[in-house]
């Protein structure tokens, strides 16, 4: 099997619903990792979105799509599974307001990077140099370790060592900040008010979303080179 690692960048705001009813102020919340609390894109959602995109591409045959993603059941026939397996889209980073040389900065969590490193090692994918230095970062005095001077969401930062910064620049960009999952949970995702103009009275509700420029990573397993066309 061929293992491929993709980096997904949100070009627009993204809402991946949890599909669960709740009694919070926010009516529609984003699906989140049950342990770390950061957003996640479920595997079926990723698979469906990629299948839809390929289906709209005239250069991709229906035969290839069915081979990769499976074939729906026709009447009494059983559905046929595809040859490509998808993992969840896992959180990598999201932009947060930055008071410094730029308006925003990509913020990641120690747990997210270590999880990526662990997943890559299990499937034989080379992504990062050794990032065990993340385990030594002290967050008792600062909430963010940053590659440049400034404050994240009004909170002061500590300067990340240059060799540590170099290890992650290829993945996160020239400037980024590192925190922990527990600290990141203290900075909620944005919420927007929605209004259905097609119904009498408006039907106002509140929807949580992942801001544009946020990034996820995705692992796929396929029998050969077919996914290169994607």
PDB file of C-alpha atoms in Angstrom:
ATOM      1  CA  UNK A   1       0.000   0.000   0.000  1.00  0.00           C
ATOM      2  CA  UNK A   2       1.116   3.527  -0.749  1.00  0.00           C
ATOM      3  CA  UNK A   3       0.836   6.041   2.098  1.00  0.00           C
ATOM      4  CA  UNK A   4       0.420   9.694   1.139  1.00  0.00           C
ATOM      5  CA  UNK A   5       0.353  12.682   3.460  1.00  0.00           C
ATOM      6  CA  UNK A   6      -1.540  15.796   2.387  1.00  0.00           C
ATOM      7  CA  UNK A   7      -1.605  19.246   3.901  1.00  0.00           C
ATOM      8  CA  UNK A   8      -5.020  20.920   3.692  1.00  0.00           C
ATOM      9  CA  UNK A   9      -5.299  24.712   3.880  1.00  0.00           C
ATOM     10  CA  UNK A  10      -8.689  26.360   4.314  1.00  0.00           C
ATOM     11  CA  UNK A  11      -9.104  29.029   1.634  1.00  0.00           C
ATOM     12  CA  UNK A  12     -12.424  30.097   3.188  1.00  0.00           C
ATOM     13  CA  UNK A  13     -14.010  29.721   6.601  1.00  0.00           C
ATOM     14  CA  UNK A  14     -14.935  26.092   7.247  1.00  0.00           C
ATOM     15  CA  UNK A  15     -17.772  24.553   9.230  1.00  0.00           C
ATOM     16  CA  UNK A  16     -17.593  20.810   9.806  1.00  0.00           C
ATOM     17  CA  UNK A  17     -20.592  20.107  12.013  1.00  0.00           C
ATOM     18  CA  UNK A  18     -20.537  17.683  14.910  1.00  0.00           C
ATOM     19  CA  UNK A  19     -24.066  16.525  14.042  1.00  0.00           C
ATOM     20  CA  UNK A  20     -25.057  16.657  17.696  1.00  0.00           C
ATOM     21  CA  UNK A  21     -27.797  18.691  19.356  1.00  0.00           C
ATOM     22  CA  UNK A  22     -26.694  20.868  22.251  1.00  0.00           C
ATOM     23  CA  UNK A  23     -28.096  23.429  24.645  1.00  0.00           C
ATOM     24  CA  UNK A  24     -25.213  25.876  24.447  1.00  0.00           C
ATOM     25  CA  UNK A  25     -25.348  29.449  23.178  1.00  0.00           C
ATOM     26  CA  UNK A  26     -23.741  28.234  19.929  1.00  0.00           C
ATOM     27  CA  UNK A  27     -26.314  26.183  18.022  1.00  0.00           C
ATOM     28  CA  UNK A  28     -23.979  24.526  15.489  1.00  0.00           C
ATOM     29  CA  UNK A  29     -20.571  23.644  16.864  1.00  0.00           C
ATOM     30  CA  UNK A  30     -17.544  22.420  14.934  1.00  0.00           C
ATOM     31  CA  UNK A  31     -16.596  18.767  15.362  1.00  0.00           C
ATOM     32  CA  UNK A  32     -13.648  18.513  17.735  1.00  0.00           C
ATOM     33  CA  UNK A  33     -11.187  15.892  18.901  1.00  0.00           C
ATOM     34  CA  UNK A  34     -12.683  14.421  22.102  1.00  0.00           C
ATOM     35  CA  UNK A  35      -9.310  14.415  23.886  1.00  0.00           C
ATOM     36  CA  UNK A  36      -7.517  17.570  22.764  1.00  0.00           C
ATOM     37  CA  UNK A  37     -10.472  19.739  21.826  1.00  0.00           C
ATOM     38  CA  UNK A  38      -9.154  21.145  18.563  1.00  0.00           C
ATOM     39  CA  UNK A  39     -11.172  20.883  15.317  1.00  0.00           C
ATOM     40  CA  UNK A  40     -11.133  17.752  13.192  1.00  0.00           C
ATOM     41  CA  UNK A  41     -12.532  16.824   9.766  1.00  0.00           C
ATOM     42  CA  UNK A  42     -14.032  13.335   9.849  1.00  0.00           C
ATOM     43  CA  UNK A  43     -12.750  10.878   7.258  1.00  0.00           C
ATOM     44  CA  UNK A  44     -16.127  10.447   5.561  1.00  0.00           C
ATOM     45  CA  UNK A  45     -16.396  14.202   5.053  1.00  0.00           C
ATOM     46  CA  UNK A  46     -12.937  14.382   3.467  1.00  0.00           C
ATOM     47  CA  UNK A  47     -13.677  11.391   1.252  1.00  0.00           C
ATOM     48  CA  UNK A  48     -16.996  12.834   0.114  1.00  0.00           C
ATOM     49  CA  UNK A  49     -15.521  16.252  -0.666  1.00  0.00           C
ATOM     50  CA  UNK A  50     -12.660  14.806  -2.728  1.00  0.00           C
ATOM     51  CA  UNK A  51     -15.008  12.463  -4.570  1.00  0.00           C
ATOM     52  CA  UNK A  52     -17.310  15.382  -5.403  1.00  0.00           C
ATOM     53  CA  UNK A  53     -14.364  17.449  -6.701  1.00  0.00           C
ATOM     54  CA  UNK A  54     -13.105  14.618  -8.900  1.00  0.00           C
ATOM     55  CA  UNK A  55     -16.586  13.921 -10.210  1.00  0.00           C
ATOM     56  CA  UNK A  56     -16.759  17.522 -11.463  1.00  0.00           C
ATOM     57  CA  UNK A  57     -13.414  17.120 -13.262  1.00  0.00           C
ATOM     58  CA  UNK A  58     -14.023  16.029 -16.853  1.00  0.00           C
ATOM     59  CA  UNK A  59     -10.498  14.593 -17.017  1.00  0.00           C
ATOM     60  CA  UNK A  60     -11.208  11.954 -14.342  1.00  0.00           C
ATOM     61  CA  UNK A  61     -13.164   8.885 -15.439  1.00  0.00           C
ATOM     62  CA  UNK A  62     -16.115   7.489 -13.506  1.00  0.00           C
ATOM     63  CA  UNK A  63     -14.356   4.124 -13.528  1.00  0.00           C
ATOM     64  CA  UNK A  64     -11.376   5.545 -11.640  1.00  0.00           C
ATOM     65  CA  UNK A  65     -13.647   7.313  -9.146  1.00  0.00           C
ATOM     66  CA  UNK A  66     -15.522   4.088  -8.401  1.00  0.00           C
ATOM     67  CA  UNK A  67     -12.257   2.175  -8.103  1.00  0.00           C
ATOM     68  CA  UNK A  68     -10.870   4.640  -5.561  1.00  0.00           C
ATOM     69  CA  UNK A  69     -13.983   5.556  -3.599  1.00  0.00           C
ATOM     70  CA  UNK A  70     -16.327   2.598  -4.106  1.00  0.00           C
ATOM     71  CA  UNK A  71     -19.585   2.029  -5.909  1.00  0.00           C
ATOM     72  CA  UNK A  72     -23.025   2.602  -4.456  1.00  0.00           C
ATOM     73  CA  UNK A  73     -25.462  -0.262  -4.341  1.00  0.00           C
ATOM     74  CA  UNK A  74     -27.877  -0.553  -7.258  1.00  0.00           C
ATOM     75  CA  UNK A  75     -31.219  -2.031  -6.155  1.00  0.00           C
ATOM     76  CA  UNK A  76     -30.489  -5.485  -4.726  1.00  0.00           C
ATOM     77  CA  UNK A  77     -26.725  -5.330  -5.402  1.00  0.00           C
ATOM     78  CA  UNK A  78     -24.406  -4.762  -2.462  1.00  0.00           C
ATOM     79  CA  UNK A  79     -22.205  -1.675  -2.445  1.00  0.00           C
ATOM     80  CA  UNK A  80     -18.550  -2.161  -3.369  1.00  0.00           C
ATOM     81  CA  UNK A  81     -15.836  -0.545  -1.253  1.00  0.00           C
ATOM     82  CA  UNK A  82     -13.104   1.559  -2.816  1.00  0.00           C
ATOM     83  CA  UNK A  83      -9.400   0.776  -2.870  1.00  0.00           C
ATOM     84  CA  UNK A  84      -8.427   4.048  -1.138  1.00  0.00           C
ATOM     85  CA  UNK A  85      -8.675   4.507   2.639  1.00  0.00           C
ATOM     86  CA  UNK A  86      -8.928   7.927   4.264  1.00  0.00           C
ATOM     87  CA  UNK A  87      -7.985   9.000   7.776  1.00  0.00           C
ATOM     88  CA  UNK A  88      -9.491  11.970   9.579  1.00  0.00           C
ATOM     89  CA  UNK A  89      -8.236  15.422   8.684  1.00  0.00           C
ATOM     90  CA  UNK A  90      -6.208  16.228  11.794  1.00  0.00           C
ATOM     91  CA  UNK A  91      -5.569  19.717  13.139  1.00  0.00           C
ATOM     92  CA  UNK A  92      -2.241  21.324  12.318  1.00  0.00           C
ATOM     93  CA  UNK A  93      -2.605  25.057  13.001  1.00  0.00           C
ATOM     94  CA  UNK A  94      -5.002  28.002  12.909  1.00  0.00           C
ATOM     95  CA  UNK A  95      -4.413  31.742  12.576  1.00  0.00           C
ATOM     96  CA  UNK A  96      -4.797  33.930  15.649  1.00  0.00           C
ATOM     97  CA  UNK A  97      -4.556  37.680  16.089  1.00  0.00           C
ATOM     98  CA  UNK A  98      -0.978  38.878  16.479  1.00  0.00           C
ATOM     99  CA  UNK A  99       0.329  42.225  17.679  1.00  0.00           C
ATOM    100  CA  UNK A 100       3.671  42.459  15.919  1.00  0.00           C
ATOM    101  CA  UNK A 101       5.063  42.570  12.413  1.00  0.00           C
ATOM    102  CA  UNK A 102       1.888  40.985  11.010  1.00  0.00           C
ATOM    103  CA  UNK A 103      -1.834  40.905  11.779  1.00  0.00           C
ATOM    104  CA  UNK A 104      -2.071  37.164  12.394  1.00  0.00           C
ATOM    105  CA  UNK A 105       0.159  34.194  13.048  1.00  0.00           C
ATOM    106  CA  UNK A 106      -0.269  30.427  12.671  1.00  0.00           C
ATOM    107  CA  UNK A 107      -0.640  28.771  16.072  1.00  0.00           C
ATOM    108  CA  UNK A 108      -0.135  25.048  16.580  1.00  0.00           C
ATOM    109  CA  UNK A 109      -0.283  22.782  19.617  1.00  0.00           C
ATOM    110  CA  UNK A 110       2.522  20.608  20.939  1.00  0.00           C
ATOM    111  CA  UNK A 111       0.179  17.619  20.923  1.00  0.00           C
ATOM    112  CA  UNK A 112      -0.774  18.180  17.281  1.00  0.00           C
ATOM    113  CA  UNK A 113       2.838  18.160  16.048  1.00  0.00           C
ATOM    114  CA  UNK A 114       3.837  15.160  18.150  1.00  0.00           C
ATOM    115  CA  UNK A 115       0.772  13.276  16.917  1.00  0.00           C
ATOM    116  CA  UNK A 116       1.712  14.072  13.315  1.00  0.00           C
ATOM    117  CA  UNK A 117       5.266  12.896  13.929  1.00  0.00           C
ATOM    118  CA  UNK A 118       3.997   9.664  15.501  1.00  0.00           C
ATOM    119  CA  UNK A 119       1.529   8.965  12.664  1.00  0.00           C
ATOM    120  CA  UNK A 120       4.175   9.645  10.012  1.00  0.00           C
ATOM    121  CA  UNK A 121       6.643   7.279  11.682  1.00  0.00           C
ATOM    122  CA  UNK A 122       4.058   4.495  11.894  1.00  0.00           C
ATOM    123  CA  UNK A 123       3.336   4.683   8.178  1.00  0.00           C
ATOM    124  CA  UNK A 124       6.887   5.320   6.998  1.00  0.00           C
ATOM    125  CA  UNK A 125       6.370   8.907   5.834  1.00  0.00           C
ATOM    126  CA  UNK A 126       9.212  11.388   6.322  1.00  0.00           C
ATOM    127  CA  UNK A 127       7.747  14.763   7.273  1.00  0.00           C
ATOM    128  CA  UNK A 128       9.705  16.368  10.082  1.00  0.00           C
ATOM    129  CA  UNK A 129      13.088  16.232  11.724  1.00  0.00           C
ATOM    130  CA  UNK A 130      13.042  15.142  15.350  1.00  0.00           C
ATOM    131  CA  UNK A 131      10.628  17.370  17.271  1.00  0.00           C
ATOM    132  CA  UNK A 132      11.144  15.955  20.751  1.00  0.00           C
ATOM    133  CA  UNK A 133      12.283  19.449  21.833  1.00  0.00           C
ATOM    134  CA  UNK A 134       8.574  20.269  22.043  1.00  0.00           C
ATOM    135  CA  UNK A 135       8.344  18.148  25.186  1.00  0.00           C
ATOM    136  CA  UNK A 136      10.840  20.444  26.918  1.00  0.00           C
ATOM    137  CA  UNK A 137       8.997  23.729  26.320  1.00  0.00           C
ATOM    138  CA  UNK A 138       7.882  25.333  29.582  1.00  0.00           C
ATOM    139  CA  UNK A 139       4.412  26.885  29.483  1.00  0.00           C
ATOM    140  CA  UNK A 140       4.254  27.822  33.163  1.00  0.00           C
ATOM    141  CA  UNK A 141       5.403  31.392  32.466  1.00  0.00           C
ATOM    142  CA  UNK A 142       4.127  31.934  28.935  1.00  0.00           C
ATOM    143  CA  UNK A 143       1.198  30.601  26.897  1.00  0.00           C
ATOM    144  CA  UNK A 144       2.999  30.843  23.540  1.00  0.00           C
ATOM    145  CA  UNK A 145       6.477  30.206  22.186  1.00  0.00           C
ATOM    146  CA  UNK A 146       6.887  32.288  19.063  1.00  0.00           C
ATOM    147  CA  UNK A 147       9.395  32.733  16.222  1.00  0.00           C
ATOM    148  CA  UNK A 148       9.089  36.538  16.309  1.00  0.00           C
ATOM    149  CA  UNK A 149       8.434  39.340  18.778  1.00  0.00           C
ATOM    150  CA  UNK A 150       4.852  40.261  19.562  1.00  0.00           C
ATOM    151  CA  UNK A 151       1.782  39.098  21.451  1.00  0.00           C
ATOM    152  CA  UNK A 152      -0.832  36.489  20.504  1.00  0.00           C
ATOM    153  CA  UNK A 153      -4.415  37.530  21.306  1.00  0.00           C
ATOM    154  CA  UNK A 154      -2.959  40.124  23.684  1.00  0.00           C
ATOM    155  CA  UNK A 155      -0.865  37.591  25.623  1.00  0.00           C
ATOM    156  CA  UNK A 156       2.912  37.911  25.765  1.00  0.00           C
ATOM    157  CA  UNK A 157       5.138  35.308  24.113  1.00  0.00           C
ATOM    158  CA  UNK A 158       8.569  33.795  24.644  1.00  0.00           C
ATOM    159  CA  UNK A 159      11.088  33.592  21.797  1.00  0.00           C
ATOM    160  CA  UNK A 160      11.613  30.142  20.291  1.00  0.00           C
ATOM    161  CA  UNK A 161      15.232  29.089  19.705  1.00  0.00           C
ATOM    162  CA  UNK A 162      16.302  29.367  16.053  1.00  0.00           C
ATOM    163  CA  UNK A 163      17.209  25.690  15.662  1.00  0.00           C
ATOM    164  CA  UNK A 164      13.812  24.704  17.057  1.00  0.00           C
ATOM    165  CA  UNK A 165      12.071  27.145  14.721  1.00  0.00           C
ATOM    166  CA  UNK A 166      13.926  25.748  11.698  1.00  0.00           C
ATOM    167  CA  UNK A 167      12.578  22.266  12.418  1.00  0.00           C
ATOM    168  CA  UNK A 168       8.992  23.432  11.831  1.00  0.00           C
ATOM    169  CA  UNK A 169       9.264  26.291   9.323  1.00  0.00           C
ATOM    170  CA  UNK A 170       8.821  23.970   6.372  1.00  0.00           C
ATOM    171  CA  UNK A 171       5.487  22.854   7.789  1.00  0.00           C
ATOM    172  CA  UNK A 172       4.118  25.990   9.475  1.00  0.00           C
ATOM    173  CA  UNK A 173       5.718  28.853   7.552  1.00  0.00           C
ATOM    174  CA  UNK A 174       8.293  31.492   8.421  1.00  0.00           C
ATOM    175  CA  UNK A 175       6.485  32.762  11.509  1.00  0.00           C
ATOM    176  CA  UNK A 176       4.392  30.679  13.890  1.00  0.00           C
ATOM    177  CA  UNK A 177       3.611  30.164  17.557  1.00  0.00           C
ATOM    178  CA  UNK A 178       3.394  27.008  19.673  1.00  0.00           C
ATOM    179  CA  UNK A 179       1.085  26.400  22.617  1.00  0.00           C
ATOM    180  CA  UNK A 180      -0.604  23.382  24.203  1.00  0.00           C
ATOM    181  CA  UNK A 181      -4.008  21.871  23.485  1.00  0.00           C
ATOM    182  CA  UNK A 182      -5.278  22.850  26.929  1.00  0.00           C
ATOM    183  CA  UNK A 183      -4.240  26.483  26.442  1.00  0.00           C
ATOM    184  CA  UNK A 184      -5.625  26.559  22.903  1.00  0.00           C
ATOM    185  CA  UNK A 185      -9.039  25.499  24.233  1.00  0.00           C
ATOM    186  CA  UNK A 186      -9.143  28.784  26.142  1.00  0.00           C
ATOM    187  CA  UNK A 187      -9.324  30.665  22.814  1.00  0.00           C
ATOM    188  CA  UNK A 188     -12.655  29.607  21.263  1.00  0.00           C
ATOM    189  CA  UNK A 189     -13.192  29.353  17.538  1.00  0.00           C
ATOM    190  CA  UNK A 190     -15.046  32.298  15.924  1.00  0.00           C
ATOM    191  CA  UNK A 191     -18.849  32.288  15.875  1.00  0.00           C
ATOM    192  CA  UNK A 192     -21.092  33.922  13.275  1.00  0.00           C
ATOM    193  CA  UNK A 193     -24.806  34.716  13.461  1.00  0.00           C
ATOM    194  CA  UNK A 194     -26.862  33.151  10.669  1.00  0.00           C
ATOM    195  CA  UNK A 195     -30.295  34.203   9.503  1.00  0.00           C
ATOM    196  CA  UNK A 196     -32.571  32.206   7.195  1.00  0.00           C
ATOM    197  CA  UNK A 197     -34.300  34.841   5.063  1.00  0.00           C
ATOM    198  CA  UNK A 198     -36.521  32.243   3.401  1.00  0.00           C
ATOM    199  CA  UNK A 199     -38.573  31.713   6.545  1.00  0.00           C
ATOM    200  CA  UNK A 200     -40.912  34.124   8.227  1.00  0.00           C
ATOM    201  CA  UNK A 201     -39.275  35.653  11.264  1.00  0.00           C
ATOM    202  CA  UNK A 202     -35.698  34.977  10.154  1.00  0.00           C
ATOM    203  CA  UNK A 203     -34.800  31.935  12.289  1.00  0.00           C
ATOM    204  CA  UNK A 204     -31.549  33.287  13.774  1.00  0.00           C
ATOM    205  CA  UNK A 205     -28.915  30.800  14.870  1.00  0.00           C
ATOM    206  CA  UNK A 206     -25.210  30.861  15.777  1.00  0.00           C
ATOM    207  CA  UNK A 207     -22.605  28.808  13.960  1.00  0.00           C
ATOM    208  CA  UNK A 208     -19.024  28.083  14.989  1.00  0.00           C
ATOM    209  CA  UNK A 209     -16.394  27.860  12.240  1.00  0.00           C
ATOM    210  CA  UNK A 210     -12.724  27.187  11.572  1.00  0.00           C
ATOM    211  CA  UNK A 211     -11.142  30.422  10.237  1.00  0.00           C
ATOM    212  CA  UNK A 212      -9.620  30.589   6.776  1.00  0.00           C
ATOM    213  CA  UNK A 213      -5.892  29.863   6.527  1.00  0.00           C
ATOM    214  CA  UNK A 214      -6.241  27.117   9.130  1.00  0.00           C
ATOM    215  CA  UNK A 215      -4.415  23.925   8.172  1.00  0.00           C
ATOM    216  CA  UNK A 216      -5.056  20.204   8.641  1.00  0.00           C
ATOM    217  CA  UNK A 217      -3.147  17.115   7.546  1.00  0.00           C
ATOM    218  CA  UNK A 218      -4.574  13.975   5.995  1.00  0.00           C
ATOM    219  CA  UNK A 219      -3.215  10.456   5.504  1.00  0.00           C
ATOM    220  CA  UNK A 220      -4.474   8.174   2.731  1.00  0.00           C
ATOM    221  CA  UNK A 221      -3.699   4.563   1.903  1.00  0.00           C
ATOM    222  CA  UNK A 222      -3.936   3.447  -1.715  1.00  0.00           C
ATOM    223  CA  UNK A 223      -2.686   0.418  -3.671  1.00  0.00           C
ATOM    224  CA  UNK A 224      -0.644   2.418  -6.197  1.00  0.00           C
ATOM    225  CA  UNK A 225      -0.124   5.807  -7.777  1.00  0.00           C
ATOM    226  CA  UNK A 226      -3.763   6.676  -8.536  1.00  0.00           C
ATOM    227  CA  UNK A 227      -4.020   9.477  -5.984  1.00  0.00           C
ATOM    228  CA  UNK A 228      -1.252  11.482  -7.624  1.00  0.00           C
ATOM    229  CA  UNK A 229      -3.893  12.838 -10.010  1.00  0.00           C
ATOM    230  CA  UNK A 230      -5.609  14.519  -7.084  1.00  0.00           C
TER     231      UNK A 230
END
